[in-house]
PDB file of C-alpha atoms in Angstrom:
ATOM      1  CA  MET A   1      -0.033 -51.797  22.760  1.00 59.00           C
ATOM      2  CA  VAL A   2      -2.185 -48.337  23.336  1.00 63.00           C
ATOM      3  CA  ILE A   3       0.970 -46.467  21.973  1.00 65.00           C
ATOM      4  CA  LEU A   4       1.226 -48.386  18.907  1.00 64.00           C
ATOM      5  CA  ALA A   5      -2.315 -48.203  18.317  1.00 59.00           C
ATOM      6  CA  GLN A   6      -2.444 -44.529  18.792  1.00 63.00           C
ATOM      7  CA  ALA A   7       0.821 -44.339  16.654  1.00 55.00           C
ATOM      8  CA  LEU A   8      -1.043 -46.151  13.756  1.00 62.00           C
ATOM      9  CA  TYR A   9      -4.391 -43.840  14.068  1.00 50.00           C
ATOM     10  CA  VAL A  10      -2.240 -40.649  13.848  1.00 55.00           C
ATOM     11  CA  LYS A  11      -0.305 -42.043  10.626  1.00 65.00           C
ATOM     12  CA  ARG A  12      -3.306 -42.742   9.101  1.00 65.00           C
ATOM     13  CA  LYS A  13      -5.469 -39.835   9.967  1.00 66.00           C
ATOM     14  CA  THR A  14      -3.020 -37.053   9.759  1.00 66.00           C
ATOM     15  CA  PRO A  15      -3.292 -34.941   6.379  1.00 67.00           C
ATOM     16  CA  ARG A  16      -0.050 -35.314   4.184  1.00 83.00           C
ATOM     17  CA  LEU A  17       0.916 -31.610   3.286  1.00 87.00           C
ATOM     18  CA  PRO A  18       3.607 -30.999   0.449  1.00 86.00           C
ATOM     19  CA  GLY A  19       6.725 -29.477   0.890  1.00 92.00           C
ATOM     20  CA  ALA A  20       7.173 -25.579   0.056  1.00 95.00           C
ATOM     21  CA  ALA A  21       6.745 -24.697  -3.485  1.00 94.00           C
ATOM     22  CA  GLY A  22       8.993 -22.697  -5.785  1.00 92.00           C
ATOM     23  CA  PRO A  23      12.984 -22.171  -5.742  1.00 96.00           C
ATOM     24  CA  THR A  24      15.017 -23.687  -2.924  1.00 98.00           C
ATOM     25  CA  GLU A  25      17.335 -20.797  -3.058  1.00 97.00           C
ATOM     26  CA  GLY A  26      17.310 -17.116  -3.212  1.00 97.00           C
ATOM     27  CA  LEU A  27      18.932 -13.556  -2.350  1.00 97.00           C
ATOM     28  CA  VAL A  28      17.500 -11.173   0.184  1.00 96.00           C
ATOM     29  CA  ALA A  29      19.003  -7.830  -1.378  1.00 92.00           C
ATOM     30  CA  GLY A  30      21.131  -5.708   1.075  1.00 89.00           C
ATOM     31  CA  ASN A  31      24.837  -4.211   1.157  1.00 92.00           C
ATOM     32  CA  GLY A  32      28.105  -5.786   0.621  1.00 91.00           C
ATOM     33  CA  GLU A  33      29.018  -9.299  -0.126  1.00 94.00           C
ATOM     34  CA  PRO A  34      26.084 -11.491   0.472  1.00 96.00           C
ATOM     35  CA  PHE A  35      26.241 -13.617   3.991  1.00 96.00           C
ATOM     36  CA  ARG A  36      25.605 -17.363   2.752  1.00 97.00           C
ATOM     37  CA  LEU A  37      23.057 -19.173   4.949  1.00 98.00           C
ATOM     38  CA  ALA A  38      22.032 -22.877   4.015  1.00 98.00           C
ATOM     39  CA  VAL A  39      19.421 -24.665   6.010  1.00 98.00           C
ATOM     40  CA  LEU A  40      19.625 -28.512   6.223  1.00 98.00           C
ATOM     41  CA  GLY A  41      17.217 -30.971   7.334  1.00 98.00           C
ATOM     42  CA  GLU A  42      13.924 -32.698   7.500  1.00 98.00           C
ATOM     43  CA  SER A  43      10.377 -31.785   6.744  1.00 96.00           C
ATOM     44  CA  THR A  44      10.405 -28.247   8.430  1.00 97.00           C
ATOM     45  CA  VAL A  45      13.701 -27.481   6.154  1.00 98.00           C
ATOM     46  CA  ASP A  46      11.331 -28.869   3.007  1.00 98.00           C
ATOM     47  CA  GLY A  47       8.952 -26.176   4.088  1.00 97.00           C
ATOM     48  CA  VAL A  48       5.883 -28.624   4.886  1.00 97.00           C
ATOM     49  CA  GLY A  49       2.944 -26.389   6.010  1.00 95.00           C
ATOM     50  CA  ALA A  50       4.198 -23.293   4.012  1.00 96.00           C
ATOM     51  CA  GLY A  51       3.314 -22.209   0.350  1.00 95.00           C
ATOM     52  CA  ASP A  52       6.581 -21.750  -0.648  1.00 96.00           C
ATOM     53  CA  HIS A  53      10.020 -21.436   0.755  1.00 97.00           C
ATOM     54  CA  GLU A  54       9.885 -17.544   1.187  1.00 96.00           C
ATOM     55  CA  GLU A  55       7.078 -17.950   4.215  1.00 96.00           C
ATOM     56  CA  ALA A  56       8.975 -21.453   5.123  1.00 97.00           C
ATOM     57  CA  LEU A  57      11.951 -21.689   7.672  1.00 98.00           C
ATOM     58  CA  THR A  58      14.765 -20.416   5.386  1.00 98.00           C
ATOM     59  CA  GLY A  59      13.085 -17.713   3.643  1.00 98.00           C
ATOM     60  CA  CYS A  60      12.107 -16.139   7.446  1.00 97.00           C
ATOM     61  CA  LEU A  61      15.497 -16.721   8.664  1.00 97.00           C
ATOM     62  CA  ALA A  62      17.244 -14.987   5.667  1.00 97.00           C
ATOM     63  CA  ARG A  63      14.842 -11.935   6.147  1.00 97.00           C
ATOM     64  CA  GLU A  64      15.672 -11.828  10.120  1.00 96.00           C
ATOM     65  CA  LEU A  65      19.218 -12.188   9.228  1.00 96.00           C
ATOM     66  CA  ALA A  66      19.119  -9.208   6.556  1.00 95.00           C
ATOM     67  CA  ARG A  67      17.494  -6.725   9.008  1.00 92.00           C
ATOM     68  CA  ASP A  68      20.831  -5.103   9.746  1.00 88.00           C
ATOM     69  CA  GLY A  69      20.933  -4.501   5.792  1.00 93.00           C
ATOM     70  CA  ARG A  70      23.254  -7.113   4.761  1.00 92.00           C
ATOM     71  CA  ALA A  71      22.774  -9.030   1.682  1.00 97.00           C
ATOM     72  CA  VAL A  72      21.726 -12.770   2.473  1.00 97.00           C
ATOM     73  CA  ARG A  73      21.931 -15.489  -0.046  1.00 98.00           C
ATOM     74  CA  TRP A  74      20.043 -18.552   1.244  1.00 98.00           C
ATOM     75  CA  GLN A  75      19.640 -22.409   0.302  1.00 98.00           C
ATOM     76  CA  ALA A  76      16.981 -24.799   1.411  1.00 98.00           C
ATOM     77  CA  VAL A  77      18.119 -28.313   1.671  1.00 98.00           C
ATOM     78  CA  GLY A  78      15.351 -30.524   3.133  1.00 98.00           C
ATOM     79  CA  ARG A  79      13.618 -33.706   2.618  1.00 98.00           C
ATOM     80  CA  THR A  80      10.268 -34.834   4.377  1.00 96.00           C
ATOM     81  CA  GLY A  81      10.835 -37.968   6.493  1.00 94.00           C
ATOM     82  CA  ALA A  82      14.754 -37.707   6.507  1.00 97.00           C
ATOM     83  CA  ASN A  83      16.616 -38.800   9.604  1.00 97.00           C
ATOM     84  CA  ALA A  84      19.985 -37.543  10.391  1.00 98.00           C
ATOM     85  CA  ARG A  85      21.768 -40.267   8.912  1.00 98.00           C
ATOM     86  CA  VAL A  86      19.851 -39.555   5.593  1.00 98.00           C
ATOM     87  CA  VAL A  87      20.541 -36.130   5.716  1.00 98.00           C
ATOM     88  CA  ARG A  88      24.443 -36.931   6.158  1.00 98.00           C
ATOM     89  CA  ALA A  89      24.416 -39.345   3.310  1.00 97.00           C
ATOM     90  CA  GLU A  90      22.316 -37.771   0.706  1.00 98.00           C
ATOM     91  CA  LEU A  91      21.747 -34.092   1.498  1.00 98.00           C
ATOM     92  CA  VAL A  92      24.893 -32.820   2.641  1.00 98.00           C
ATOM     93  CA  PRO A  93      26.383 -33.272  -0.859  1.00 97.00           C
ATOM     94  CA  LEU A  94      23.715 -30.674  -2.146  1.00 98.00           C
ATOM     95  CA  VAL A  95      24.930 -27.760   0.322  1.00 98.00           C
ATOM     96  CA  ARG A  96      26.546 -24.954  -1.418  1.00 97.00           C
ATOM     97  CA  PRO A  97      29.530 -23.191   0.385  1.00 97.00           C
ATOM     98  CA  ALA A  98      28.002 -21.490   3.131  1.00 97.00           C
ATOM     99  CA  ASP A  99      28.950 -18.880   6.248  1.00 96.00           C
ATOM    100  CA  LEU A 100      26.299 -20.606   8.471  1.00 97.00           C
ATOM    101  CA  VAL A 101      24.658 -24.072   8.283  1.00 98.00           C
ATOM    102  CA  VAL A 102      21.578 -24.346  10.275  1.00 98.00           C
ATOM    103  CA  ILE A 103      20.486 -27.887  10.983  1.00 98.00           C
ATOM    104  CA  ALA A 104      17.069 -28.799  11.886  1.00 98.00           C
ATOM    105  CA  LEU A 105      16.268 -32.296  12.863  1.00 98.00           C
ATOM    106  CA  GLY A 106      15.139 -34.764  15.249  1.00 97.00           C
ATOM    107  CA  VAL A 107      11.435 -35.351  14.849  1.00 95.00           C
ATOM    108  CA  ASN A 108      11.928 -38.277  12.559  1.00 95.00           C
ATOM    109  CA  ASP A 109      14.583 -39.633  14.663  1.00 96.00           C
ATOM    110  CA  THR A 110      12.376 -39.457  17.705  1.00 95.00           C
ATOM    111  CA  ILE A 111       9.479 -41.300  15.807  1.00 92.00           C
ATOM    112  CA  GLU A 112      11.977 -44.120  14.585  1.00 92.00           C
ATOM    113  CA  LEU A 113      13.128 -44.351  18.483  1.00 92.00           C
ATOM    114  CA  ARG A 114      16.651 -43.368  17.757  1.00 96.00           C
ATOM    115  CA  THR A 115      18.861 -43.663  20.916  1.00 97.00           C
ATOM    116  CA  ALA A 116      19.793 -40.483  22.310  1.00 98.00           C
ATOM    117  CA  ALA A 117      23.615 -41.838  22.086  1.00 98.00           C
ATOM    118  CA  GLY A 118      23.069 -42.722  18.305  1.00 98.00           C
ATOM    119  CA  TYR A 119      21.454 -39.357  17.370  1.00 98.00           C
ATOM    120  CA  ARG A 120      24.444 -37.770  18.962  1.00 98.00           C
ATOM    121  CA  ARG A 121      26.823 -39.906  17.012  1.00 98.00           C
ATOM    122  CA  ASP A 122      24.755 -39.390  13.823  1.00 98.00           C
ATOM    123  CA  LEU A 123      24.793 -35.574  14.278  1.00 98.00           C
ATOM    124  CA  LEU A 124      28.433 -35.489  15.065  1.00 98.00           C
ATOM    125  CA  GLU A 125      29.006 -37.537  11.628  1.00 98.00           C
ATOM    126  CA  LEU A 126      26.857 -34.916  10.046  1.00 98.00           C
ATOM    127  CA  VAL A 127      29.057 -32.001  11.248  1.00 98.00           C
ATOM    128  CA  VAL A 128      32.174 -33.492  10.363  1.00 98.00           C
ATOM    129  CA  GLU A 129      30.925 -34.206   7.087  1.00 98.00           C
ATOM    130  CA  LEU A 130      29.929 -30.817   6.371  1.00 97.00           C
ATOM    131  CA  ARG A 131      33.149 -29.283   7.569  1.00 97.00           C
ATOM    132  CA  ARG A 132      34.865 -31.929   5.396  1.00 97.00           C
ATOM    133  CA  ARG A 133      33.152 -30.677   2.371  1.00 97.00           C
ATOM    134  CA  LEU A 134      32.823 -26.814   3.225  1.00 97.00           C
ATOM    135  CA  GLY A 135      35.746 -25.993   5.405  1.00 96.00           C
ATOM    136  CA  PRO A 136      35.413 -24.794   8.966  1.00 95.00           C
ATOM    137  CA  VAL A 137      31.608 -23.234   8.776  1.00 96.00           C
ATOM    138  CA  ASP A 138      29.733 -22.272  11.805  1.00 96.00           C
ATOM    139  CA  VAL A 139      26.802 -24.614  12.361  1.00 97.00           C
ATOM    140  CA  LEU A 140      23.524 -23.623  14.353  1.00 97.00           C
ATOM    141  CA  LEU A 141      21.753 -26.885  15.737  1.00 98.00           C
ATOM    142  CA  ALA A 142      18.065 -26.029  16.130  1.00 98.00           C
ATOM    143  CA  GLY A 143      16.764 -27.611  18.913  1.00 97.00           C
ATOM    144  CA  VAL A 144      14.340 -30.867  18.627  1.00 97.00           C
ATOM    145  CA  PRO A 145      10.868 -29.796  18.894  1.00 94.00           C
ATOM    146  CA  PRO A 146       9.255 -30.567  21.905  1.00 93.00           C
ATOM    147  CA  MET A 147       6.574 -32.792  20.935  1.00 89.00           C
ATOM    148  CA  SER A 148       4.431 -32.523  24.135  1.00 88.00           C
ATOM    149  CA  ARG A 149       3.208 -29.403  22.088  1.00 88.00           C
ATOM    150  CA  PHE A 150       2.111 -31.244  19.039  1.00 89.00           C
ATOM    151  CA  PRO A 151      -1.611 -31.131  18.584  1.00 83.00           C
ATOM    152  CA  ALA A 152      -1.816 -33.830  16.514  1.00 76.00           C
ATOM    153  CA  LEU A 153      -0.812 -36.332  18.867  1.00 79.00           C
ATOM    154  CA  PRO A 154      -3.094 -37.922  21.480  1.00 76.00           C
ATOM    155  CA  ARG A 155      -1.908 -39.140  24.889  1.00 85.00           C
ATOM    156  CA  PRO A 156      -0.047 -41.147  26.041  1.00 87.00           C
ATOM    157  CA  LEU A 157       1.640 -41.245  22.583  1.00 85.00           C
ATOM    158  CA  ARG A 158       2.123 -37.544  22.989  1.00 85.00           C
ATOM    159  CA  ASP A 159       4.065 -38.029  26.172  1.00 89.00           C
ATOM    160  CA  PHE A 160       5.880 -40.941  25.254  1.00 91.00           C
ATOM    161  CA  LEU A 161       7.382 -39.017  22.214  1.00 91.00           C
ATOM    162  CA  ALA A 162       7.858 -36.049  24.367  1.00 92.00           C
ATOM    163  CA  ALA A 163      10.251 -38.025  26.555  1.00 95.00           C
ATOM    164  CA  ARG A 164      12.214 -39.398  23.541  1.00 95.00           C
ATOM    165  CA  SER A 165      12.298 -35.963  21.847  1.00 95.00           C
ATOM    166  CA  ALA A 166      13.758 -34.441  25.079  1.00 97.00           C
ATOM    167  CA  ALA A 167      16.330 -37.089  25.464  1.00 97.00           C
ATOM    168  CA  LEU A 168      17.427 -36.668  21.553  1.00 98.00           C
ATOM    169  CA  ASP A 169      17.707 -32.727  22.059  1.00 98.00           C
ATOM    170  CA  ALA A 170      19.738 -33.176  25.623  1.00 98.00           C
ATOM    171  CA  ALA A 171      22.380 -35.330  23.538  1.00 98.00           C
ATOM    172  CA  ALA A 172      22.387 -32.752  20.775  1.00 98.00           C
ATOM    173  CA  ALA A 173      22.984 -30.165  23.165  1.00 98.00           C
ATOM    174  CA  THR A 174      26.216 -31.560  23.849  1.00 98.00           C
ATOM    175  CA  LEU A 175      27.832 -30.968  20.544  1.00 98.00           C
ATOM    176  CA  GLY A 176      27.380 -27.269  21.532  1.00 95.00           C
ATOM    177  CA  LYS A 177      30.819 -27.595  23.378  1.00 95.00           C
ATOM    178  CA  LEU A 178      32.673 -28.026  19.817  1.00 96.00           C
ATOM    179  CA  PRO A 179      34.177 -25.004  18.360  1.00 95.00           C
ATOM    180  CA  GLY A 180      32.120 -23.287  16.258  1.00 94.00           C
ATOM    181  CA  VAL A 181      28.843 -25.150  16.923  1.00 96.00           C
ATOM    182  CA  THR A 182      25.743 -23.562  18.834  1.00 96.00           C
ATOM    183  CA  HIS A 183      22.988 -25.521  20.051  1.00 97.00           C
ATOM    184  CA  LEU A 184      19.658 -23.611  20.383  1.00 96.00           C
ATOM    185  CA  PRO A 185      16.698 -25.238  22.401  1.00 96.00           C
ATOM    186  CA  MET A 186      13.426 -24.511  21.077  1.00 94.00           C
ATOM    187  CA  ASP A 187      11.177 -22.320  23.383  1.00 90.00           C
ATOM    188  CA  PRO A 188       7.986 -24.597  23.924  1.00 88.00           C
ATOM    189  CA  ARG A 189       6.087 -21.364  23.866  1.00 88.00           C
ATOM    190  CA  LEU A 190       6.800 -21.162  20.275  1.00 87.00           C
ATOM    191  CA  LEU A 191       4.589 -24.046  19.551  1.00 87.00           C
ATOM    192  CA  ASP A 192       0.938 -22.560  20.557  1.00 88.00           C
ATOM    193  CA  PRO A 193      -1.779 -24.203  18.196  1.00 89.00           C
ATOM    194  CA  ALA A 194      -1.946 -21.101  16.063  1.00 89.00           C
ATOM    195  CA  ALA A 195       1.880 -21.668  14.930  1.00 91.00           C
ATOM    196  CA  PHE A 196       0.569 -24.991  13.363  1.00 91.00           C
ATOM    197  CA  ALA A 197      -0.428 -25.883   9.903  1.00 92.00           C
ATOM    198  CA  SER A 198      -3.581 -27.439   9.202  1.00 90.00           C
ATOM    199  CA  ASP A 199      -2.053 -30.781   9.823  1.00 86.00           C
ATOM    200  CA  ARG A 200      -1.451 -29.855  13.488  1.00 85.00           C
ATOM    201  CA  PHE A 201       1.884 -31.147  13.144  1.00 85.00           C
ATOM    202  CA  HIS A 202       3.961 -28.994  11.181  1.00 92.00           C
ATOM    203  CA  PRO A 203       4.580 -25.430  11.422  1.00 95.00           C
ATOM    204  CA  GLY A 204       2.664 -22.877   9.513  1.00 95.00           C
ATOM    205  CA  PRO A 205       3.902 -19.712   8.021  1.00 96.00           C
ATOM    206  CA  ALA A 206       3.492 -17.913  11.396  1.00 95.00           C
ATOM    207  CA  GLY A 207       5.235 -20.875  13.464  1.00 96.00           C
ATOM    208  CA  TYR A 208       8.205 -20.604  10.929  1.00 97.00           C
ATOM    209  CA  ALA A 209       8.241 -16.964  11.378  1.00 97.00           C
ATOM    210  CA  ARG A 210       8.495 -16.904  15.026  1.00 96.00           C
ATOM    211  CA  TRP A 211      11.165 -19.804  14.903  1.00 97.00           C
ATOM    212  CA  ALA A 212      13.369 -17.998  12.526  1.00 97.00           C
ATOM    213  CA  GLN A 213      13.101 -14.872  14.920  1.00 95.00           C
ATOM    214  CA  THR A 214      14.656 -17.075  17.813  1.00 95.00           C
ATOM    215  CA  LEU A 215      17.211 -18.747  15.578  1.00 96.00           C
ATOM    216  CA  ALA A 216      18.476 -15.469  14.500  1.00 95.00           C
ATOM    217  CA  GLU A 217      19.003 -14.355  17.860  1.00 90.00           C
ATOM    218  CA  ALA A 218      21.768 -16.555  18.143  1.00 83.00           C
ATOM    219  CA  ARG A 219      24.174 -14.049  16.025  1.00 65.00           C
ATOM    220  CA  SER A 220      27.163 -15.229  17.976  1.00 46.00           C
ATOM    221  CA  VAL A 221      27.928 -17.969  15.508  1.00 49.00           C
ATOM    222  CA  ILE A 222      27.486 -15.429  12.374  1.00 49.00           C
ATOM    223  CA  ALA A 223      30.381 -14.251  11.066  1.00 47.00           C
TER     224      ALA A 223
END
């Protein structure tokens, strides 16, 4: 009962920030044929907490990948409130041909109390659908953010959702055994209070930049 009451309170009191403004596609100039990056997922891919996609996750990641001088063409395909099933059914068809697809999901599935087994199945079906449409594209699964670090969540709600997010991330990690799929757990140290936007739930520009740096380090999946 306490957890339900806290959940309703947080939903009512948390400011509703818009997604990032501006184009959802872009090009970081560099040498050679552009490396094609697509980022797919929930509100973090929609850029909630950032002014535009240049300072949100996708734009930051594209710049990180371009540090060696390569050109990077990027696309952000995100929807606030989307879970893994919605992304597979409604957003995958919007993804353009890519050399790497980064998937950032799990918070909405955690809040909706999706089971770990169900979440794993949803992610697997998402990867299969991506490859059916795009061919044998490399996939990087960004870890489910550890919700123990979300300042907007009071206890015991925070502890309850933290356990659920950890279970979903452990299930997602098993997909890293698939060829061409890498799972990168999120370092909890990325989620210090300074990394959050004004709603204390989504990353701000600094949080997106730090997250992008860690994702770019998973270069073994990049052709």
